[in-house]
Coordinates of C-alpha atoms and ligand atoms in Angstrom, one line a residue:
M1 CA -6.2 4.2 -15.2
R2 CA -3.8 7.3 -15.1
V3 CA 0.1 7.7 -14.8
R4 CA 1.3 9.5 -11.4
T5 CA 3.8 12.0 -12.2
D6 CA 4.7 13.7 -8.9
C7 CA 5.7 12.2 -5.6
R8 CA 2.6 11.4 -3.3
A9 CA 4.8 11.9 0.0
C10 CA 6.8 15.3 -1.0
R11 CA 4.8 16.2 -4.6
G12 CA 8.5 16.2 -6.0
K13 CA 8.7 15.6 -9.4
N14 CA 11.9 13.7 -9.7
L15 CA 10.5 9.8 -10.3
A16 CA 12.7 7.2 -11.5
E17 CA 11.9 3.9 -12.5
V18 CA 13.5 1.3 -10.5
F19 CA 11.6 -1.9 -11.0
S20 CA 8.9 -3.7 -13.1
L21 CA 6.6 -6.7 -13.0
G22 CA 5.2 -5.9 -16.6
E23 CA 1.7 -6.1 -17.5
Q24 CA -0.3 -8.1 -14.9
P25 CA -4.0 -9.0 -14.1
Y26 CA -5.7 -7.4 -11.1
A27 CA -4.6 -9.3 -8.2
N28 CA -7.6 -9.8 -6.5
A29 CA -9.9 -10.0 -9.5
Y30 CA -10.6 -13.6 -9.0
V31 CA -12.4 -15.3 -12.2
R32 CA -15.5 -17.0 -12.3
P33 CA -16.0 -20.3 -14.0
E34 CA -18.1 -18.9 -16.6
D35 CA -15.9 -16.1 -17.3
L36 CA -12.6 -17.9 -17.9
H37 CA -12.2 -17.6 -21.7
Q38 CA -13.3 -13.7 -21.4
P39 CA -10.3 -11.3 -21.7
E40 CA -9.2 -10.0 -17.9
P41 CA -8.0 -6.5 -17.4
V42 CA -4.6 -6.0 -17.0
A43 CA -2.3 -2.9 -16.4
P44 CA 1.4 -2.2 -15.8
L45 CA 3.1 -2.7 -12.4
E46 CA 6.0 -0.6 -12.5
L47 CA 7.7 0.9 -9.3
M48 CA 8.9 4.6 -9.3
Q49 CA 11.3 5.9 -6.8
C50 CA 11.4 9.6 -5.8
D51 CA 14.9 11.0 -5.9
D52 CA 14.2 13.8 -3.4
C53 CA 12.4 11.8 -0.3
G54 CA 12.8 8.1 -1.2
M55 CA 9.3 7.5 -1.5
V56 CA 8.5 4.6 -3.9
Q57 CA 5.0 4.2 -5.6
L58 CA 3.3 2.8 -8.8
K59 CA 3.6 4.5 -11.8
H60 CA -0.1 3.5 -13.1
V61 CA -3.2 4.2 -10.8
V62 CA -6.0 1.9 -11.8
S63 CA -9.5 3.2 -10.7
P64 CA -10.2 2.4 -7.0
D65 CA -13.9 1.5 -8.0
N66 CA -12.5 -1.5 -10.2
L67 CA -10.4 -2.6 -7.3
F68 CA -12.2 -2.2 -4.0
R69 CA -16.3 -2.1 -4.1
D70 CA -16.3 -6.0 -3.8
Y71 CA -13.2 -6.9 -1.6
C72 CA -12.4 -10.5 -0.7
F73 CA -9.9 -10.4 1.8
Q74 CA -11.3 -10.5 5.4
T75 CA -9.3 -10.0 8.5
S76 CA -11.2 -12.5 10.3
S77 CA -9.7 -15.2 8.3
S78 CA -6.5 -15.4 10.2
S79 CA -6.6 -15.7 13.8
R80 CA -3.2 -14.2 14.0
M81 CA -4.3 -11.2 12.3
M82 CA -7.1 -10.7 14.2
S83 CA -5.1 -10.7 17.8
H84 CA -2.7 -8.8 16.0
F85 CA -5.3 -6.2 15.5
A86 CA -7.0 -6.8 18.7
D87 CA -3.4 -5.9 20.3
L88 CA -3.2 -2.7 18.1
M89 CA -6.7 -1.5 19.4
A90 CA -6.0 -2.6 22.9
E91 CA -3.0 -0.5 22.9
A92 CA -4.1 2.5 21.4
V93 CA -7.7 2.7 23.2
D94 CA -5.6 2.5 26.2
K95 CA -3.3 5.6 25.4
Y96 CA -5.6 7.8 24.1
V97 CA -9.1 7.2 24.4
P98 CA -11.0 8.9 27.5
F99 CA -14.4 7.7 28.7
D100 CA -17.0 8.3 26.1
G101 CA -14.4 8.5 23.5
I102 CA -14.7 8.2 19.7
V103 CA -12.5 5.6 17.2
V104 CA -12.8 5.6 13.8
E105 CA -11.1 3.0 11.4
I106 CA -10.5 3.9 8.1
G107 CA -10.3 0.8 6.0
S108 CA -12.1 -1.1 8.7
N109 CA -12.6 -4.6 6.7
D110 CA -15.1 -6.7 8.2
G111 CA -15.5 -5.1 11.5
S112 CA -13.3 -7.3 13.6
A113 CA -10.7 -5.0 15.0
L114 CA -13.4 -2.4 16.1
A115 CA -15.4 -5.3 17.5
S116 CA -12.3 -6.2 19.8
I117 CA -13.1 -3.2 22.0
Q118 CA -14.0 -4.1 25.1
R119 CA -15.2 -0.6 26.4
P120 CA -18.8 -0.1 26.2
D121 CA -18.6 3.3 26.7
I122 CA -16.7 3.8 23.6
V123 CA -18.5 5.0 20.2
R124 CA -17.1 2.9 17.3
L125 CA -17.3 3.7 13.4
G126 CA -16.0 1.7 10.7
I127 CA -15.1 3.1 7.2
D128 CA -14.6 1.1 4.4
P129 CA -15.5 1.1 0.5
A130 CA -16.2 -2.5 0.2
E131 CA -20.0 -2.9 0.4
N132 CA -19.7 -6.6 1.1
L133 CA -17.5 -6.5 4.4
A134 CA -19.3 -3.3 5.8
A135 CA -22.5 -5.4 5.5
T136 CA -20.6 -8.1 7.5
A137 CA -19.4 -5.5 10.0
R138 CA -22.9 -4.5 10.7
T139 CA -23.9 -7.8 11.1
I140 CA -21.5 -8.1 14.3
G141 CA -22.7 -4.9 15.5
V142 CA -19.8 -2.2 14.1
P143 CA -21.5 0.8 12.5
T144 CA -19.8 1.1 9.1
I145 CA -20.2 3.6 6.3
S146 CA -19.3 1.8 3.1
D147 CA -17.4 4.5 1.4
F148 CA -13.7 5.9 0.5
F149 CA -12.2 7.9 3.4
T150 CA -12.2 11.2 2.0
S151 CA -12.0 15.1 3.4
S152 CA -15.6 15.7 2.5
V153 CA -16.7 12.1 4.5
A154 CA -14.5 13.2 7.2
S155 CA -16.3 16.5 7.7
S156 CA -19.8 14.7 7.7
V157 CA -18.6 12.4 10.4
A158 CA -17.1 15.1 12.5
R159 CA -20.3 17.0 12.2
E160 CA -22.8 14.1 12.4
L161 CA -20.9 11.8 15.1
G162 CA -18.2 14.8 16.6
K163 CA -14.3 14.5 16.2
A164 CA -12.5 11.2 17.0
D165 CA -9.9 10.7 20.0
L166 CA -8.3 8.0 17.9
I167 CA -8.2 7.2 14.1
V168 CA -6.5 3.8 13.2
A169 CA -5.6 3.0 9.5
A170 CA -3.9 -0.3 9.5
N171 CA -2.8 -1.6 6.0
V172 CA -4.8 1.1 3.9
L173 CA -2.5 4.2 3.3
G174 CA -0.6 2.2 0.6
H175 CA -4.2 1.9 -1.1
I176 CA -4.9 5.5 -1.4
D177 CA -3.9 7.7 -4.4
D178 CA -5.0 11.1 -3.0
L179 CA -3.1 11.1 0.4
D180 CA -3.2 15.0 0.7
D181 CA -7.2 14.8 0.9
L182 CA -6.7 12.0 3.3
F183 CA -4.6 14.0 5.6
M184 CA -7.1 16.9 5.0
G185 CA -9.7 14.6 6.3
I186 CA -7.6 13.6 9.3
K187 CA -6.9 17.2 10.1
I188 CA -10.5 17.8 10.2
L189 CA -11.6 14.3 12.1
L190 CA -8.9 14.2 14.8
K191 CA -9.3 16.1 18.0
P192 CA -6.7 18.7 19.2
R193 CA -5.2 15.8 21.6
G194 CA -6.4 12.8 19.8
A195 CA -3.9 10.2 18.1
M196 CA -3.9 8.4 14.8
V197 CA -2.4 5.1 14.4
I198 CA -1.0 4.0 10.8
E199 CA 0.4 0.7 10.1
V200 CA 1.9 -0.2 6.7
P201 CA 4.3 -2.9 5.2
E202 CA 8.1 -1.5 5.5
L203 CA 9.7 -1.1 2.0
S204 CA 13.0 -2.2 3.3
R205 CA 11.6 -5.3 4.2
L206 CA 10.0 -5.8 0.9
V207 CA 13.4 -5.1 -0.8
N208 CA 15.5 -7.0 1.5
G209 CA 13.3 -10.1 1.8
T210 CA 12.5 -10.1 -1.9
E211 CA 8.9 -9.8 -1.2
F212 CA 7.9 -8.8 -4.8
D213 CA 4.6 -10.4 -4.5
T214 CA 3.4 -7.8 -2.4
I215 CA 3.3 -5.3 -5.5
Y216 CA -0.1 -5.2 -6.8
H217 CA -2.1 -2.8 -8.2
E218 CA -4.0 -1.9 -4.9
H219 CA -0.7 -1.2 -3.3
L220 CA 0.0 2.2 -4.9
S221 CA 2.6 3.4 -2.4
Y222 CA 5.6 1.6 -0.7
F223 CA 6.7 3.4 2.6
D224 CA 9.8 4.0 4.5
Q225 CA 9.9 5.9 7.8
K226 CA 11.4 9.0 6.3
P227 CA 8.6 9.7 3.4
L228 CA 5.8 8.8 5.3
S229 CA 6.7 11.3 8.3
L230 CA 7.5 13.7 5.8
L231 CA 4.0 13.3 4.3
A232 CA 2.5 13.7 7.6
A233 CA 4.5 16.7 8.7
R234 CA 3.6 18.3 5.3
H235 CA 0.2 18.4 6.8
G236 CA 0.9 19.4 10.4
F237 CA 1.5 16.0 12.1
Q238 CA 4.5 14.9 14.1
V239 CA 5.2 11.3 14.8
V240 CA 4.8 10.3 18.4
D241 CA 5.6 6.7 18.3
F242 CA 7.1 4.1 16.2
S243 CA 7.3 0.2 16.3
R244 CA 8.2 -2.6 13.6
H245 CA 5.9 -5.8 13.6
E246 CA 6.2 -9.1 11.9
T247 CA 2.7 -8.9 9.9
H248 CA 2.7 -8.8 6.2
G249 CA 6.3 -9.6 5.7
G250 CA 7.4 -6.7 7.9
S251 CA 5.4 -3.6 9.0
M252 CA 6.1 -0.2 10.7
R253 CA 3.4 1.4 13.1
L254 CA 3.4 5.1 13.4
T255 CA 1.5 7.1 15.8
I256 CA 0.9 10.7 14.7
S257 CA -0.5 13.7 16.4
H258 CA -1.3 17.4 15.6
G259 CA 2.1 19.3 16.0
N260 CA 5.0 20.5 14.3
V261 CA 8.2 18.3 15.1
K262 CA 9.5 18.1 11.9
P263 CA 11.3 14.5 11.0
C264 CA 15.0 14.7 10.3
M265 CA 16.5 11.2 9.2
A266 CA 18.1 10.2 5.9
S267 CA 16.5 8.3 3.0
K268 CA 17.3 4.5 2.8
L269 CA 18.9 3.6 -0.2
H270 CA 17.9 0.2 -1.6
D271 CA 19.7 -2.3 -4.0
W272 CA 17.3 -2.6 -6.9
H273 CA 19.7 -4.4 -8.8
G274 CA 20.0 -6.9 -6.4
F275 CA 16.3 -7.1 -6.0
R276 CA 15.8 -7.6 -9.6
Q277 CA 18.3 -10.4 -9.7
R278 CA 17.1 -12.2 -6.6
C279 CA 13.4 -11.7 -8.0
N280 CA 14.3 -13.5 -11.4
L281 CA 16.5 -16.4 -9.4
S282 CA 13.1 -16.8 -7.3
R283 CA 11.1 -17.5 -10.5
S284 CA 13.6 -19.7 -12.1
R285 CA 14.0 -21.9 -8.9
L286 CA 10.1 -22.1 -8.3
M287 CA 9.9 -23.4 -12.1
D288 CA 12.6 -26.0 -11.6
F289 CA 10.9 -27.3 -8.5
L290 CA 7.5 -27.5 -10.1
T291 CA 8.7 -29.0 -13.3
K292 CA 10.9 -31.4 -11.0
Q293 CA 7.7 -32.7 -8.9
R294 CA 5.5 -32.9 -12.3
L295 CA 8.4 -35.2 -13.8
A296 CA 8.4 -37.5 -10.6
G297 CA 4.6 -37.7 -10.8
Q298 CA 3.9 -35.6 -7.8
T299 CA 0.7 -33.3 -7.3
V300 CA 1.7 -30.0 -6.4
W301 CA -1.4 -27.4 -5.2
G302 CA -1.1 -24.1 -3.5
Y303 CA -2.3 -23.1 -0.1
G304 CA -3.9 -19.6 0.2
A305 CA -5.1 -17.3 -2.6
P306 CA -4.2 -13.8 -1.4
A307 CA -3.4 -11.0 -3.8
K308 CA 0.2 -11.8 -3.5
A309 CA -0.5 -15.8 -4.9
T310 CA -1.9 -13.9 -7.9
V311 CA 1.4 -11.8 -8.6
R312 CA 3.7 -14.5 -7.9
L313 CA 2.2 -17.3 -10.2
N314 CA 1.8 -14.8 -12.8
F315 CA 5.2 -13.2 -12.9
C316 CA 6.4 -17.1 -12.7
N317 CA 4.2 -17.8 -15.2
V318 CA 2.6 -21.1 -13.3
G319 CA 0.2 -22.8 -15.4
T320 CA -2.5 -25.2 -14.2
D321 CA -0.2 -28.0 -15.4
L322 CA 2.3 -27.4 -12.9
M323 CA -0.3 -26.4 -10.2
P324 CA -3.9 -27.2 -10.7
A325 CA -5.5 -26.1 -7.7
I326 CA -5.4 -23.8 -4.6
V327 CA -7.0 -24.0 -1.4
D328 CA -8.1 -21.0 0.6
C329 CA -10.6 -20.7 3.3
T330 CA -12.2 -17.3 2.2
P331 CA -15.8 -18.4 1.1
Q332 CA -15.8 -15.5 -1.6
K333 CA -12.7 -17.1 -3.4
Q334 CA -13.7 -20.7 -3.3
G335 CA -15.3 -22.0 -6.8
R336 CA -13.2 -18.8 -8.5
H337 CA -10.2 -19.0 -10.3
V338 CA -6.8 -17.2 -9.8
P339 CA -6.6 -14.1 -12.1
G340 CA -4.6 -14.9 -15.3
T341 CA -2.9 -18.0 -14.5
H342 CA -6.5 -19.9 -13.4
Q343 CA -5.8 -22.3 -10.8
A344 CA -9.1 -23.4 -9.1
I345 CA -9.7 -22.0 -5.6
L346 CA -11.1 -25.1 -3.8
T347 CA -12.0 -25.2 0.1
P348 CA -9.2 -26.5 2.5
A349 CA -11.3 -29.5 3.2
E350 CA -10.5 -30.6 -0.5
L351 CA -6.7 -31.0 0.7
L352 CA -7.7 -33.5 3.0
A353 CA -10.0 -35.4 0.6
Q354 CA -7.6 -35.3 -2.4
Q355 CA -4.3 -35.3 -0.7
P356 CA -1.8 -33.8 -3.0
D357 CA 1.9 -34.7 -2.5
V358 CA 3.2 -30.9 -1.8
A359 CA 1.1 -28.0 -0.9
V360 CA 3.2 -24.6 -1.6
V361 CA 1.9 -22.0 0.9
L362 CA 1.5 -19.1 -1.3
A363 CA 0.1 -17.1 1.6
W364 CA 3.6 -17.4 3.3
N365 CA 3.0 -14.8 5.8
H366 CA 0.5 -17.3 7.4
Y367 CA 2.9 -20.2 6.9
T368 CA 3.1 -21.2 10.9
E369 CA -0.9 -20.6 11.4
I370 CA -1.4 -22.7 8.4
V371 CA 0.9 -25.5 8.9
V372 CA -0.5 -25.9 12.5
K373 CA -4.1 -25.7 11.7
E374 CA -3.5 -28.4 8.8
W375 CA -1.5 -31.1 10.7
E376 CA -3.8 -33.8 9.4
F377 CA -2.4 -33.3 5.7
V378 CA 1.1 -33.6 6.8
A379 CA 0.0 -36.7 9.1
S380 CA -1.2 -38.3 5.9
G381 CA 2.2 -37.7 4.1
G382 CA 1.4 -34.6 2.7
R383 CA 4.4 -31.9 2.5
F384 CA 4.4 -28.1 2.8
C385 CA 6.5 -25.9 1.7
L386 CA 7.3 -22.1 1.0
P387 CA 7.4 -20.5 -2.3
M388 CA 11.0 -19.1 -1.8
T389 CA 12.5 -22.5 -0.2
Y390 CA 11.8 -26.2 -0.6
Ligands
LIG401 P1 -3.3 -12.1 3.3 O1 -2.2 -12.7 2.6 O2 -3.4 -11.6 4.5 O3 -3.6 -11.0 2.2 P2 -3.1 -10.1 0.7 O4 -4.4 -10.6 -0.1 O5 -3.2 -8.8 0.9 O6 -1.8 -10.9 0.6 O7 -4.1 -13.0 2.7 C1 -4.3 -14.4 3.4 C2 -5.1 -15.4 2.5 O8 -4.8 -16.9 3.0 C3 -6.5 -15.3 2.6 O9 -7.2 -15.3 1.2 C4 -6.9 -16.4 3.2 C5 -5.9 -17.5 3.5 N1 -5.7 -18.0 4.4 C6 -6.2 -19.4 4.3 O10 -6.8 -19.9 3.5 N2 -5.8 -20.2 5.6 C7 -5.4 -19.7 6.9 O11 -5.5 -20.5 7.7 C8 -5.1 -18.5 6.7 C9 -4.3 -17.9 7.8 C10 -5.0 -17.9 5.5

């Protein structure tokens, strides 16, 4: 683990702490039953804001080898995310990829977005450090390099496959410490008239929506439009398209190309004091709710064990006495336990078999999809609620 002392976007040194969740376990390090009594790795989660450009980033950088080599999140676990990424690909391919073109996806996960490309003339390549996901991608016919994307990987891809017409990086920039090297790689790999589509959660939505559970060690950077555009401009890229989307609690999509149009926009000012107050309120309301349910003899489980469940349960200190189990459809998570608070992760079938009274949807960004899918739980008298409203 190291401390980052300069801004990833503008390289300025004027960083000030704006928020802290204290020491937290790694959100995706689901614990095997035999390891429940072993100490778990923890590291601070402190947000620093750059006074010069408004970029927000974690102070402590955990080595990516500890976080990404065996990654449990699979795009294909959500049909809504699958169709979101298929739409992104279809639109970008339509706009930017000529006949026989090349599409590269950085952080290609299980390959489902690249697999959705319908045109057989297009050469596809995924790059993702998670060996387990790269293997899954290959089984569905998506060639995948299991490595971190760096300028040297970009050089070898450009040499062996050719330069890309389209590069896609969805929900991946926030994970990368050395963004200068990433953009150097893009410079090498992107054709002169090519385009790169970047999608990241938007910081303003995190702050305004009190989405503190999206702060975890994998998420090193929290972008608004200005710092991200400045970062791209520093490397000779200009923003040619911008749109907002509802995924991951509110995301923004920027398309960049080679060029020198400089961004001119004001930094967003965030109300960090209000954010801190709302986080504490959210914590006390969740604890009140769970305590009351227990006193009333009601059983409460969680639904969805994403990284954000780990953060919320640990920040709110929800033990297994208040919430003994969570169900999640990801096979790699089932049979394991939530880092820190140790809820057992079960299959969704257990929800119907054991019928707890309430299921708190910790994967709140998938609330509608989950409630529709689990209609039988509701029909049998079960109740769903969100972790921030009951
Ligand atoms: P997500 O919130 O997308 O990721 P992150 O880890 O970045 O916060 O993760 C969604 C989790 O919810 C994932 O573990 C799969 C689970 N899930 C279900 O169990 N059932 C479902 O119907 C859906 C949509 C998701």
